[in-house]
Short mmCIF file of C-alpha atoms in Angstrom, two decimals:
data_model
loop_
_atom_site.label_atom_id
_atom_site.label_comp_id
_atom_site.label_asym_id
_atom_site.label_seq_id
_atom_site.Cartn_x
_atom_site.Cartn_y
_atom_site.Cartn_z
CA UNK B 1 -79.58 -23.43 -40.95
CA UNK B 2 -76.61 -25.65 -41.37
CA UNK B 3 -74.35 -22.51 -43.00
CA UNK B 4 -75.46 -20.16 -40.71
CA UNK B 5 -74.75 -22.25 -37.43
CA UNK B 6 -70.92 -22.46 -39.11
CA UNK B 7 -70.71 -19.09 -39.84
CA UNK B 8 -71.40 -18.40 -36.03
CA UNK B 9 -69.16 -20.97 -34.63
CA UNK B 10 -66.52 -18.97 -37.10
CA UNK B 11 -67.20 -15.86 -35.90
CA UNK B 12 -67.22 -17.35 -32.25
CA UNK B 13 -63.60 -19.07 -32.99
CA UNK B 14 -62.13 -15.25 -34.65
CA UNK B 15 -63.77 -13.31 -31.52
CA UNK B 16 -61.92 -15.92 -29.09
CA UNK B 17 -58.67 -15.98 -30.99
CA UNK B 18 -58.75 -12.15 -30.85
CA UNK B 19 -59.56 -12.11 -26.79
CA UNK B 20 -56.79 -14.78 -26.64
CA UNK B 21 -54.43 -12.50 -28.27
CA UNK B 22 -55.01 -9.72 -27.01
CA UNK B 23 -54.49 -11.15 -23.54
CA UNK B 24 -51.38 -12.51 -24.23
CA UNK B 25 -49.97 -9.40 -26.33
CA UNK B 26 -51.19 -7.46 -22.25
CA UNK B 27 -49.49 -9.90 -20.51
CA UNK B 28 -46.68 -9.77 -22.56
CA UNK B 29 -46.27 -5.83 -22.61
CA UNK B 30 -46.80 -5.71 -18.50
CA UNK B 31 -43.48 -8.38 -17.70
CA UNK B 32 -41.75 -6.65 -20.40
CA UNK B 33 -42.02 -3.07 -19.71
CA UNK B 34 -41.60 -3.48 -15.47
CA UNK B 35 -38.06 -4.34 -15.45
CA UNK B 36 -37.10 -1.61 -18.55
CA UNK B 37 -39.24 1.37 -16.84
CA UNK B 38 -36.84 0.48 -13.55
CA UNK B 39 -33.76 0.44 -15.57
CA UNK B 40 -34.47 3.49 -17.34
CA UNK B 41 -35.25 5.59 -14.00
CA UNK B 42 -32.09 3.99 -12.44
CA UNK B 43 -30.54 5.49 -15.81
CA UNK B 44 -31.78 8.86 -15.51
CA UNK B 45 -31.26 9.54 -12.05
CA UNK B 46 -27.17 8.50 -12.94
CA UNK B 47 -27.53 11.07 -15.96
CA UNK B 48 -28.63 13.69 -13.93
CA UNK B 49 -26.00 12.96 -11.34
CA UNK B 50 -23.62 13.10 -13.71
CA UNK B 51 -24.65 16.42 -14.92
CA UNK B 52 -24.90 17.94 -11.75
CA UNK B 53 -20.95 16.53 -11.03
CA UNK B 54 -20.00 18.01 -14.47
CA UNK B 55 -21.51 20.94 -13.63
CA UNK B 56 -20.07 21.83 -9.79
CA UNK B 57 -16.81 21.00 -12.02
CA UNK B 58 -17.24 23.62 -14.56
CA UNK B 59 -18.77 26.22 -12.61
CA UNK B 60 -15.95 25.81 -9.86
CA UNK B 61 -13.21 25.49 -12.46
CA UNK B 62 -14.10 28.68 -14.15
CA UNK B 63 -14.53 31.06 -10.59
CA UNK B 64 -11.27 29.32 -9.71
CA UNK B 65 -12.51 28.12 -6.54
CA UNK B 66 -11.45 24.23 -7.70
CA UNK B 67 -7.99 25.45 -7.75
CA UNK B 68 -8.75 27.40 -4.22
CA UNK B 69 -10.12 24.26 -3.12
CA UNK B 70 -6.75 22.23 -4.03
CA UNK B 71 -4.48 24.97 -2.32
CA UNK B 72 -7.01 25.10 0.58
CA UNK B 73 -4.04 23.46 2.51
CA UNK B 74 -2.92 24.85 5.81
CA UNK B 75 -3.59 22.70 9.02
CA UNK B 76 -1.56 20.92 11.02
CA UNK B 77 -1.87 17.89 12.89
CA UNK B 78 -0.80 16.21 15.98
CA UNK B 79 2.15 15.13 14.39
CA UNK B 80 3.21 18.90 12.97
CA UNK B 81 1.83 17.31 9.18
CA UNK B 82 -0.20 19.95 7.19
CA UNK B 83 -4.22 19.24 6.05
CA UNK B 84 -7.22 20.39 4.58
CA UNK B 85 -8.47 23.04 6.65
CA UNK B 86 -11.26 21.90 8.95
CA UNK B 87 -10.59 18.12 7.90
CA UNK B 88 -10.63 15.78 11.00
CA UNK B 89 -7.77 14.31 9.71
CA UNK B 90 -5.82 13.95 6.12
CA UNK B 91 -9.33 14.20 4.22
CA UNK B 92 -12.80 15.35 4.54
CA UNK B 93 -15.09 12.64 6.34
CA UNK B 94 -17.98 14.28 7.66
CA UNK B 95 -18.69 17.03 5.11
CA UNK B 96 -17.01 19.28 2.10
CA UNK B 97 -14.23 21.95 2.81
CA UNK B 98 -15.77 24.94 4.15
CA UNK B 99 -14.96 27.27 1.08
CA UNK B 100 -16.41 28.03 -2.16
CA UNK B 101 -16.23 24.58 -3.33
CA UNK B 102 -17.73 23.33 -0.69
CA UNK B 103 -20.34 25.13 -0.63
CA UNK B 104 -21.15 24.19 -4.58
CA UNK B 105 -20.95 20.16 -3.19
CA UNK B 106 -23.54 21.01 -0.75
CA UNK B 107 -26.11 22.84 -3.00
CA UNK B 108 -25.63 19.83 -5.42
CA UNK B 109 -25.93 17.02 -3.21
CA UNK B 110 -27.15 17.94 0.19
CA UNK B 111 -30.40 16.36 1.41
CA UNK B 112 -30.78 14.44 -1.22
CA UNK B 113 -29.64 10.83 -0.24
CA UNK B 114 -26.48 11.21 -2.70
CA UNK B 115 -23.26 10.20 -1.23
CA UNK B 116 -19.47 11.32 -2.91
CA UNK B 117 -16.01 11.49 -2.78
CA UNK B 118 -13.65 13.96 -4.14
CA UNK B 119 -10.56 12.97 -5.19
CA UNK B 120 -7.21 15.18 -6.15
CA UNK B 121 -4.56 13.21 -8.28
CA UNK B 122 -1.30 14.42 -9.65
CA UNK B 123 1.68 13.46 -11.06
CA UNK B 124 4.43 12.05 -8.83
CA UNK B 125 8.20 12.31 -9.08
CA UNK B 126 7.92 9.53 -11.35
CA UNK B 127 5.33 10.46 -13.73
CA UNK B 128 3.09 7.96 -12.22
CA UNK B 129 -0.90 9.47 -10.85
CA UNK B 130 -0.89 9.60 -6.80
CA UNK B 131 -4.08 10.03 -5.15
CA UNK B 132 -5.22 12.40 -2.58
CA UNK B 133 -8.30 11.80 -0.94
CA UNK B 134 -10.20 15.36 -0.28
CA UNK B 135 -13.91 14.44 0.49
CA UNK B 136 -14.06 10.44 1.48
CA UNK B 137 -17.89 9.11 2.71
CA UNK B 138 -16.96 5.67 2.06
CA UNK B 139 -17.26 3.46 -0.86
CA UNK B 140 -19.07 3.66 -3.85
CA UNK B 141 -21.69 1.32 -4.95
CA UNK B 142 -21.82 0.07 -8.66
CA UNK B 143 -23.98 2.15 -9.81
CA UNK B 144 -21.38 5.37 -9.32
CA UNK B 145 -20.72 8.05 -11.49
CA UNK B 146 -17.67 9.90 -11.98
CA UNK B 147 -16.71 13.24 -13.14
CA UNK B 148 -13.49 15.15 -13.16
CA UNK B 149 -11.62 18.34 -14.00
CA UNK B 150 -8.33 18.90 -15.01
CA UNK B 151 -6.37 21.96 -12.54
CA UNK B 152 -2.62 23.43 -13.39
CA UNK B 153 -0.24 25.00 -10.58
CA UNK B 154 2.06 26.98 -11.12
CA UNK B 155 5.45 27.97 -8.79
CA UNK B 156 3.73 31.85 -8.68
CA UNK B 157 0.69 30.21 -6.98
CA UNK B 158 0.24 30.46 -3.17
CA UNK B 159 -1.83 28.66 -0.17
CA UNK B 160 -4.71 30.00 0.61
CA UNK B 161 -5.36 30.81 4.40
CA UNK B 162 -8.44 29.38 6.32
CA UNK B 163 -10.95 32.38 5.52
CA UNK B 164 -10.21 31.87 1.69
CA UNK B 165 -7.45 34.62 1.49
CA UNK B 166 -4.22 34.20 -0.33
CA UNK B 167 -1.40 33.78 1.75
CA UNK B 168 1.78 35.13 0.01
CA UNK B 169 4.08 33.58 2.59
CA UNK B 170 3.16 29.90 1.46
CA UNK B 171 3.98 29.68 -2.21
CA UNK B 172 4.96 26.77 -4.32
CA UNK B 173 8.35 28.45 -5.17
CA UNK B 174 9.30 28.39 -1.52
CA UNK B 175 11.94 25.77 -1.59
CA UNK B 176 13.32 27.42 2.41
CA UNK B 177 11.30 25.36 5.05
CA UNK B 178 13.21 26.94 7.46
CA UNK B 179 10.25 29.34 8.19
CA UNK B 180 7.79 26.58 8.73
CA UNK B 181 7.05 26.24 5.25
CA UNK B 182 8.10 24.89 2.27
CA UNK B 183 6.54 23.07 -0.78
CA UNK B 184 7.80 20.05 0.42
CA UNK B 185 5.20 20.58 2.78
CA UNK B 186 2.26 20.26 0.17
CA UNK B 187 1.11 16.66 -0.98
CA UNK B 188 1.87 17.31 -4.50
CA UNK B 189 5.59 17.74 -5.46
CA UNK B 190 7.36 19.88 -7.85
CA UNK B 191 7.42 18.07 -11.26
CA UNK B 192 11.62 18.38 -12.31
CA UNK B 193 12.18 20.75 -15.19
CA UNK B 194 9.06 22.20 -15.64
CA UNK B 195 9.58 26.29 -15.90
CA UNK B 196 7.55 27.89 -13.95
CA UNK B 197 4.69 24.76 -14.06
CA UNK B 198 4.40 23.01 -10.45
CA UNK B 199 2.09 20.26 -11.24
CA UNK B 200 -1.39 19.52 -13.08
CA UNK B 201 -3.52 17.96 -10.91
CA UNK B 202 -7.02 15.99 -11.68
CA UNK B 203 -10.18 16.48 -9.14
CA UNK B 204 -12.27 13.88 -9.82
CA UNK B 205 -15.96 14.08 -8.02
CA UNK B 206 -17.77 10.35 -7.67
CA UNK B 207 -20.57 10.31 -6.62
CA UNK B 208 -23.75 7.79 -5.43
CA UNK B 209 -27.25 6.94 -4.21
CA UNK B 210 -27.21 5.72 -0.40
#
């Protein structure tokens, strides 16, 4: 009687050590895996963001509409100053430029509660990167990706007019403003001593959740 009332209080003490385990390896797995599952949906969603921004790159580079988009320059302001077509003022604010690229933005991010900017930098007089805002919807949070592209001009290439069409009277080899155009009338100046290359310019895309 005496053995088998031990063996059951051992078998009792095993059971409840196993329940007592197993509720703290549970407990343990729930706090653990909560904060990782948010951080690795946080992590996806910038992975596919960054995918999509590498994409509307690519796609753009290759039909040449990223270039169109940087010579999408025509506009003048109050103060006789030339724009972005369409832009309320120097840059973007409201929406992308109505062309091709603008267009790819919009498929990409529209609707869904993505914010971005589009930046164009090039090389100044100096050598030194100057940046020109295209698209600007404010500023990014932290948790903002970036993608960019990599665009060369040329002194052959040419504005393009508001409906997308190439407008052989504003060319980057102009150097006569007399006629109400010159390059010195584009933001990004003629690098010295280049032969026949303008200036290589970077579009970068960043881009957000709101």
């Amino acid at each position: 009687m005496s053995r088998d009332r031990g063996q059951a209080h051992t078998l009792e003490g095993v059971v409840a050590a196993i329940l007592l385990l197993s509720s703290l390896t549970f407990a343990l797995q729930v706090t653990a895996v909560t904060p990782l599952s948010a951080s690795t949906s946080s992590q996806h969603i910038e992975n596919q963001m960054q995918s999509v921004a590498d994409g509307v790159l690519a796609v753009s580079a290759e039909d040449d509409h990223l270039k169109d988009a940087v010579l999408f320059w025509g506009d003048k302001d109050s103060d006789d100053e030339f724009n972005f077509y369409g832009a309320p003022g120097v840059y973007y604010t409201n929406g992308p430029p109505d062309n091709e690229f603008g267009e790819a933005l919009s498929m990409a991010y529209g609707g869904r509660a993505i914010a971005y900017n589009v930046y164009v930098s090039y090389q100044g007089g100096s050598g030194s990167w100057v940046t020109q805002r295209m698209v600007y919807r404010g500023r990014p949070s932290d948790n903002a990706i970036s993608a960019s592209r990599t665009v060369t001009l040329y002194d052959s290439d040419c504005m393009l007019n508001e409906d997308e069409t190439t407008d052989e009277s504003r060319c980057l080899d102009d150097d006569s403003p007399g006629d109400g155009w010159g390059k010195s009338d584009f933001y990004a100046p003629d690098l010295p001593d280049s032969d026949g290359l303008y200036n290589v310019v970077r579009v970068e895309v960043v881009a957000w959740r709101m």
